[in-house]
Amino acid sequence: MPPAAGVWWTGDRVAGLILVAIAAIVVVETMALPLGTLSRPGPGYAPLICAVVLAALGILVTLRRGGAPVANLRWGEARHALLIFGAGAFAALALERIGFRLTTLAILVFLIGVVERKPPLPVAAVAVAISFGGYYLFWNVLRVPLPTGPFGI
Amino acid sequence: MIETLQNLALGFSVALAPNVLFYAVLGCVVGTLVGVLPGLGPLAGISLLLPLTFGLNPTTAIVLLAGIYYGAMYGGSTTSILMRIPGEAASVMTCVDGYAMTQKGRAGPALAIAALGSFVAGTLSVVALMLLAPPLATFALRFGPPEYTALLLLGLIVLAYMSSGSMPKTLAMATLGLVLGTIGIDAMSGFLRFTHGVTELGDGIGIVPVAVGLFGLSEILLTAGKDTPPQVYKPKLHELVPTGEDVRRSAAPTLRGSLLGFLIGIIPGSAHIISSFVSYGVEKRLAKRPEEFGHGAIEGVAGPESANNAAASGAFVPMLALGVPSGPIPAVMMAALMIHGVSPGPLLMEQQPALVWGFIASMYVGNLVLLILNLPMVGLFVNLLRVPYAYLYPCIVVFCVIGVYAVNSSVVDVWIMIVTGAVGYFLRKLDFDMAPVVLGLILSPMLELSLRQSLAMSAGRYDIFLQRPIAAIMLAIVVVLLALSVWPALKGGGDWRTRVGLDEKPG
Amino acid sequence: MLRTLSALALLGLVAAPAAAQTYPDRPITFVAPFPPGGVADQVGRPLGSAMEKLLKQPIVLRNQPGAGGAVGMAAVAQSRPDGYTLLVALSSISIIPEADKLFARQPAYTMDQLAPIALISADPTVMVVKADSPWKTVKDFVEDAKKRPGQIAYASSGVYGTLHVAMEMFAVAADIKLRHVPFSGGGPAVTALLGNNVQALASGPGPVLAQIKAGTLRPLAGWGDKRIPALPDVPTFKELGYKDVEFYIWAGLFAPKATPAPAINALREAAKKAVDDPEFKTTMGNLGSPISYLDAPEFQKFWDTDAARLAVAVKKIGKVE
């Protein structure tokens, strides 16, 4: 569906410009690598070609009249998405510091209990079952070591 | 022929012995369990569980590993279909139409067709393996870097059929994947590219974390906060079973997928990953209603799933016939055999007939066990969708984190998954498809390496691609396919924009 | 809250020295810095199960691959030096820092961050060609290579990988120029040779023994000080007059440098007994990789010599462009 006349900022334009920017960064970084020749391509050869093609396609996507106007995008789920993203980032930071069981316990209590506001009893049951059960499954059944935190938990 | 039958009889006498059968079943069960976990595919599964086999004898060890391998494959398609989480790179295409079917309340038929397709493909390719292994293996070894380059270029052509969106957007996403694939150590010169001091990026960006992030996590980010939470799905019994039409529509894709997967699978290296992508492209090209692809076309589940499974069996051809570690999975299997004092070589079939044929027979058995195990489980798995989403998605997030972490014990992989999840969230909101990114990421390092290896072999002369018959033929196919897709665009005159997708397609 | 915390901290202080005396009192982790199925895995897992019987604590092996092994090695080098995180490393441990120097890179780890505990195996690499190739001896090969410099191609496990360095060491000593085609690992390199895509390969004996016995590959010479027991007819480069051509794919156990002496001693003791464990001996025999045990002091000496030799070889290769 072509966007309404006068709307410049469509989804495709935003994405296209971001792709051009990424391509530009790659080109700049490639300058530090030896380029080589056509018959002996160096480490910088493939990235440079890919970046140039990416820039060209980014421009093409930008120039086409495509995508819905950005203003029409709805961000109703963004708050949830941000919280889940935060929980994931916490997992990456905490996993090797406080161990698998405490990390998953915290994430599950946060997401189910705080974000989704479910009653405490089922929250506790699911959180304990997944974190300790998951550890048991990996370590005791499959012999795959998962990180442990202080006091061996 | 008679000899083959005798060998097969020997194989079945080994594979059906109660203790070996027990390990085959155990392997299938454990493999399914592992494969259901997001991010843990067949390779990660057998690698992680390799130590479990150390106490066994070589035959039971390899039968157990094969069971785990097949089981993990089945398990992987389950999460792809139900939750859009690929267990491995090869199930990315299953996510697209499988999950679309789930959203339409057709998870049951999708799972059943995936299981049936895998069974047919597995069985057919074991037959092919049995009859053709030695000649095929010798042929497969001739696939050096130049042939590989040509094959991967063929893989790139598939991109044209990858997504339902417009062509420039698809190509832009694929190129983004190609760029991502250049991160890490340059295999030819040792230079580090774009790693910014992060040692873990030295081997590049892992395909599995990216696939789980772009497909699985982005889906959760998009769904969890919807104003109306996804409806709890209550399947009726008759909805679990594929209809006659489902089966009819899946038959040809399954057979084509099996053939395609097996042929790509026997080639040494990691090309087997692209078999499911190629199958998807072929099915979409041949389909009567290509517009259904991406919105729950059953052919898009049957083809890639069969190709994937056939490629898995095909990969064992060079290993069993010539003792060549022809890919990551045969390499792990060979390591397991060596620990038990069996060193696989060209004489493996002669010296260890009981082991080799027992293994082949157990592949039949394993496929059957999995079918028996999985068809009734379809109902059980589908019932997972009854769990309210508020409880389900936090658990999926946890399992994604741990599945991705466990493969390499790497927190960096977890970060990659989370960041690509966010990227996928934004790109999907802007109406971009994610499958081309994954295909680009898969192809990029392989294509660059094999091209530069070829040039190293020929001291920089490009005619190496024309002097080697297999490579030359495949390149000719590439040119023909390209010409076929450009020709109508040129001939069509005025509406060429529509043809190449420069304008939005109507509807 | 604060009181609980300080009480816990106090407990920790008291507990630390006590723990050192009762080492080990919890499971030990071996880190193999390569993907599953590689040499570090094949040596590390049976070694672990032999040592856990002696130390009375479970030993688990964790694969932490990445950047040619640098990721796992750096992870152990920087881990808490308590004797519970150990490294099963191969010869590449001495090559990676040299390659980093070549590119003026910040190294991921340095060798002096790690203390050797025991050398478990040291397999000399062996040079193999296809059985139907014209070269029967190293002399044939060198003569042919001199006639057409840069024409004969060999495969390696990766640029600056063990198999690359070994082959270049020989090429420099023999004064020949070869064409290098790197692959992504030892397995693909063997496959490339079998498929006639390259003409020669330096490989650990394990992966090619079966092919040699089946008559598809021909060994020309070994890189060892002595001949390889499984290939008694194959000469060494030293015998052939290439004096400094010596290369081993060895596997050893390491701990972070600051690991307390009681833990190190307990581990040395356990490793010494483990190499006599009949089950472990059988497994290593099966792999075609006989045990060459050295205790920490001798291992340190061996490592120093080896690292110096490899440093010279890497410098001679220089930057590949």
XYZ file of N, CA and C in Angstrom, chain B residues 47-48 50-51 54 141-147 185-192 199-203 268 322-326 331-332 334-336 338-347 405-410 449 453-459 468, chain C residues 36-38 41-42 45-46 62-71 74 100 103 105 108 150-151 153 158-160 179-184 186-188 190-192 194-198 206-207 209-211 213-214 216 282-283 286-288 319-321:
366
model
N 27.333 -33.482 20.963
C 28.594 -33.043 21.558
C 28.502 -33.035 23.073
N 27.391 -32.483 23.568
C 27.247 -32.383 25.020
C 27.111 -33.764 25.652
N 28.242 -36.651 24.429
C 29.296 -37.589 24.062
C 29.831 -38.365 25.272
N 30.117 -37.685 26.401
C 30.683 -38.427 27.530
C 29.770 -39.537 28.049
N 30.866 -43.071 26.981
C 32.211 -43.600 27.180
C 32.228 -44.953 27.867
N 33.965 -36.792 -2.381
C 35.293 -36.276 -2.023
C 35.833 -35.326 -3.082
N 35.316 -35.441 -4.321
C 35.816 -34.542 -5.362
C 35.318 -33.119 -5.164
N 34.440 -32.928 -4.197
C 33.970 -31.581 -3.882
C 35.032 -30.819 -3.106
N 35.898 -30.146 -3.852
C 36.893 -29.303 -3.198
C 36.395 -27.869 -3.129
N 37.255 -26.940 -2.732
C 36.839 -25.535 -2.632
C 36.153 -24.975 -3.878
N 36.625 -25.236 -5.117
C 35.930 -24.626 -6.270
C 34.486 -25.108 -6.402
N 34.279 -26.425 -6.218
C 32.913 -26.964 -6.303
C 32.042 -26.366 -5.204
N 37.818 -13.855 12.963
C 39.156 -14.029 12.408
C 39.034 -14.366 10.929
N 39.897 -13.767 10.114
C 39.912 -14.102 8.682
C 40.703 -15.394 8.519
N 40.015 -16.441 8.077
C 40.621 -17.769 8.072
C 41.827 -17.862 7.151
N 41.950 -16.963 6.183
C 43.069 -17.070 5.258
C 44.298 -16.310 5.733
N 44.126 -15.236 6.481
C 45.276 -14.406 6.820
C 45.487 -14.265 8.324
N 44.522 -14.607 9.136
C 44.675 -14.466 10.571
C 44.344 -13.091 11.107
N 43.953 -12.166 10.226
C 43.540 -10.847 10.711
C 42.210 -10.952 11.466
N 42.085 -10.163 12.540
C 40.795 -10.109 13.228
C 39.979 -8.993 12.594
N 37.503 -11.307 22.472
C 38.102 -12.558 21.991
C 37.038 -13.526 21.504
N 35.907 -13.544 22.194
C 34.853 -14.510 21.862
C 34.304 -14.306 20.452
N 34.496 -13.106 19.904
C 33.999 -12.885 18.545
C 34.977 -13.416 17.499
N 36.109 -13.951 17.977
C 37.143 -14.416 17.056
C 36.633 -15.440 16.061
N 35.747 -16.326 16.488
C 35.216 -17.330 15.583
C 33.988 -16.842 14.857
N 31.128 -33.234 1.706
C 31.826 -32.941 2.958
C 31.755 -31.457 3.298
N 34.425 -44.254 3.666
C 35.842 -43.938 3.513
C 36.527 -43.539 4.819
N 35.779 -43.453 5.891
C 36.391 -43.041 7.147
C 36.837 -41.594 7.124
N 36.102 -40.751 6.411
C 36.458 -39.341 6.313
C 35.578 -38.543 7.271
N 36.168 -37.682 8.081
C 35.349 -36.844 8.966
C 34.696 -35.753 8.129
N 33.564 -36.072 7.480
C 33.081 -35.233 6.404
C 32.233 -34.064 6.862
N 32.395 -35.987 12.486
C 33.658 -35.847 13.210
C 33.487 -36.233 14.675
N 32.384 -35.791 15.287
C 32.153 -36.151 16.686
C 31.930 -37.658 16.808
N 33.130 -39.961 14.874
C 34.397 -40.662 14.698
C 35.251 -40.557 15.947
N 35.205 -39.400 16.591
C 35.952 -39.254 17.832
C 35.463 -40.271 18.849
N 34.140 -40.447 18.911
C 33.579 -41.413 19.857
C 34.068 -42.820 19.527
N 36.831 -43.634 17.965
C 38.263 -43.775 18.226
C 38.535 -44.004 19.696
N 37.757 -43.353 20.551
C 37.956 -43.557 21.982
C 37.708 -45.017 22.335
N 36.845 -45.673 21.565
C 36.564 -47.078 21.830
C 37.482 -48.010 21.072
N 38.502 -47.476 20.425
C 39.485 -48.338 19.780
C 39.130 -48.716 18.356
N 38.071 -48.122 17.789
C 37.762 -48.375 16.389
C 38.224 -47.155 15.612
N 39.236 -47.314 14.743
C 39.596 -46.112 14.007
C 39.012 -46.195 12.611
N 38.054 -45.319 12.320
C 37.352 -45.389 11.046
C 38.290 -45.050 9.897
N 38.275 -45.856 8.894
C 39.080 -45.633 7.704
C 38.368 -46.290 6.551
N 39.028 -46.363 5.397
C 38.374 -46.959 4.229
C 38.012 -48.417 4.441
N 38.646 -49.051 5.418
C 38.383 -50.478 5.616
C 37.322 -50.717 6.685
N 23.591 -20.677 25.916
C 24.802 -20.657 26.740
C 25.502 -22.011 26.725
N 24.714 -23.080 26.851
C 25.296 -24.402 27.082
C 26.173 -24.862 25.928
N 25.884 -24.403 24.706
C 26.622 -24.925 23.560
C 28.112 -24.625 23.669
N 28.464 -23.365 23.948
C 29.880 -23.003 24.018
C 30.295 -22.473 25.382
N 29.450 -22.610 26.393
C 29.690 -21.983 27.699
C 30.058 -20.525 27.505
N 29.293 -19.819 26.690
C 29.704 -18.476 26.329
C 28.609 -17.459 26.615
N 35.510 -18.193 2.319
C 36.634 -19.108 2.519
C 36.851 -19.973 1.288
N 40.087 -20.071 -0.926
C 40.839 -21.326 -0.994
C 41.062 -21.723 -2.446
N 39.997 -21.578 -3.253
C 40.133 -21.926 -4.668
C 41.232 -21.103 -5.313
N 41.245 -19.790 -4.992
C 42.255 -18.925 -5.588
C 43.644 -19.256 -5.061
N 43.719 -19.714 -3.797
C 45.020 -20.143 -3.275
C 45.485 -21.392 -4.010
N 44.530 -22.282 -4.322
C 44.885 -23.514 -5.033
C 45.393 -23.203 -6.436
N 44.816 -22.182 -7.073
C 45.156 -21.902 -8.471
C 46.139 -20.741 -8.589
N 46.673 -20.281 -7.480
C 47.555 -19.108 -7.474
C 46.891 -17.916 -8.147
N 37.376 -27.398 -13.672
C 36.873 -28.535 -12.893
C 35.427 -28.773 -13.295
N 33.926 -30.131 20.770
C 33.932 -31.530 21.191
C 34.483 -32.432 20.096
N 35.130 -33.503 20.501
C 35.628 -34.469 19.541
C 37.076 -34.251 19.157
N 37.663 -33.113 19.547
C 39.055 -32.838 19.214
C 40.011 -33.544 20.170
N 39.657 -32.906 23.900
C 38.525 -33.670 24.406
C 38.892 -35.116 24.641
N 39.534 -35.701 23.602
C 39.841 -37.121 23.646
C 40.839 -37.444 24.752
N 38.913 -36.042 28.645
C 37.825 -36.789 29.288
C 38.323 -38.050 29.988
N 39.095 -38.939 29.296
C 39.593 -40.102 30.022
C 40.532 -39.719 31.165
N 34.470 -29.171 30.237
C 33.625 -28.191 29.568
C 34.335 -27.739 28.301
N 33.665 -27.834 27.171
C 34.235 -27.322 25.930
C 33.956 -25.844 25.843
N 34.995 -25.066 25.702
C 34.801 -23.623 25.553
C 35.604 -23.160 24.351
N 35.102 -23.468 23.139
C 35.888 -23.177 21.943
C 35.818 -21.713 21.556
N 36.640 -21.324 20.619
C 36.582 -19.964 20.086
C 37.960 -19.423 19.792
N 38.106 -18.737 18.664
C 39.345 -18.067 18.285
C 40.544 -19.000 18.386
N 40.425 -20.182 17.827
C 41.537 -21.122 17.796
C 41.998 -21.599 19.159
N 41.135 -21.493 20.160
C 41.467 -21.948 21.511
C 41.723 -20.799 22.468
N 41.899 -19.584 21.934
C 42.244 -18.442 22.787
C 41.162 -18.148 23.823
N 39.894 -18.375 23.459
C 38.804 -18.047 24.377
C 38.895 -18.892 25.649
N 42.139 -18.172 27.705
C 42.039 -16.913 28.438
C 41.085 -17.057 29.613
N 49.642 -13.175 17.977
C 49.151 -11.879 18.458
C 50.248 -10.824 18.350
N 50.711 -9.417 14.862
C 49.718 -8.429 14.447
C 49.645 -7.246 15.404
N 48.723 -7.194 18.466
C 47.410 -7.212 19.106
C 47.573 -7.360 20.609
N 45.088 -12.224 24.298
C 43.977 -12.636 25.145
C 44.478 -13.200 26.470
N 56.388 -23.091 -5.182
C 55.051 -22.514 -4.997
C 53.961 -23.233 -5.745
N 54.251 -24.428 -6.277
C 53.221 -25.137 -7.043
C 52.542 -26.227 -6.228
N 50.648 -27.757 -3.323
C 49.772 -27.183 -2.301
C 49.640 -28.136 -1.122
N 44.316 -24.436 9.631
C 43.978 -23.025 9.763
C 45.272 -22.231 9.799
N 45.187 -20.953 9.435
C 46.386 -20.140 9.363
C 46.952 -19.976 10.782
N 48.252 -20.146 10.937
C 48.959 -20.174 12.219
C 48.481 -21.324 13.120
N 52.608 -24.054 -1.480
C 51.392 -23.253 -1.534
C 50.496 -23.669 -0.379
N 50.076 -22.707 0.425
C 49.314 -23.020 1.635
C 47.816 -22.806 1.400
N 47.009 -23.833 1.663
C 45.552 -23.688 1.608
C 44.976 -24.027 2.981
N 44.618 -23.013 3.750
C 44.090 -23.305 5.083
C 42.653 -23.807 5.043
N 42.330 -24.758 5.923
C 40.951 -25.221 6.080
C 40.527 -24.946 7.510
N 39.257 -25.186 7.783
C 38.792 -24.850 9.130
C 38.828 -26.076 10.028
N 41.346 -29.779 11.456
C 42.124 -30.914 10.990
C 41.309 -31.850 10.109
N 40.045 -32.073 10.463
C 39.192 -32.988 9.697
C 39.050 -32.547 8.249
N 38.608 -31.304 8.002
C 38.505 -30.824 6.633
C 39.835 -30.882 5.884
N 42.244 -33.167 6.244
C 42.432 -34.550 5.807
C 41.517 -34.841 4.619
N 40.256 -34.391 4.711
C 39.308 -34.609 3.618
C 39.825 -33.997 2.318
N 40.414 -32.805 2.414
C 40.916 -32.127 1.216
C 42.047 -32.917 0.572
N 42.500 -36.223 0.839
C 41.924 -37.443 0.271
C 41.194 -37.147 -1.028
N 40.623 -35.960 -1.147
C 39.895 -35.590 -2.348
C 40.783 -34.994 -3.424
N 42.129 -35.057 -3.223
C 43.074 -34.575 -4.234
C 43.019 -33.077 -4.451
N 42.494 -32.330 -3.490
C 42.442 -30.890 -3.654
C 43.732 -30.222 -3.209
N 44.506 -30.929 -2.398
C 45.871 -30.501 -2.068
C 46.749 -31.735 -2.202
N 47.007 -39.771 14.862
C 45.687 -40.356 15.116
C 44.735 -40.286 13.941
N 44.487 -39.091 13.389
C 43.481 -38.965 12.337
C 43.853 -39.645 11.020
N 46.123 -42.539 10.770
C 46.648 -43.910 10.881
C 45.819 -44.904 10.081
N 44.485 -44.814 10.242
C 43.622 -45.774 9.555
C 43.764 -45.643 8.044
N 43.916 -44.389 7.558
C 44.071 -44.186 6.115
C 45.419 -44.732 5.645
N 47.093 -47.227 7.041
C 47.010 -48.693 7.067
C 46.192 -49.215 5.898
N 45.174 -48.456 5.476
C 44.343 -48.915 4.365
C 45.006 -48.643 3.023
N 45.593 -45.651 1.547
C 45.165 -44.504 0.749
C 46.119 -43.326 0.916
N 44.787 -47.824 27.996
C 44.109 -48.455 26.854
C 43.489 -47.382 25.971
N 42.764 -46.446 26.605
C 42.093 -45.412 25.819
C 43.095 -44.642 24.974
N 44.248 -46.628 22.120
C 43.217 -46.666 21.082
C 43.276 -45.443 20.179
N 43.607 -44.309 20.769
C 43.614 -43.070 20.000
C 44.864 -42.956 19.145
N 45.774 -43.924 19.266
C 47.026 -43.833 18.530
C 47.893 -42.727 19.077
N 53.632 -12.255 8.490
C 52.232 -11.968 8.193
C 51.850 -12.552 6.840
N 50.754 -13.251 6.785
C 50.251 -13.779 5.522
C 49.252 -12.775 4.962
N 49.431 -12.404 3.716
C 48.442 -11.457 3.177
C 47.762 -12.001 1.947
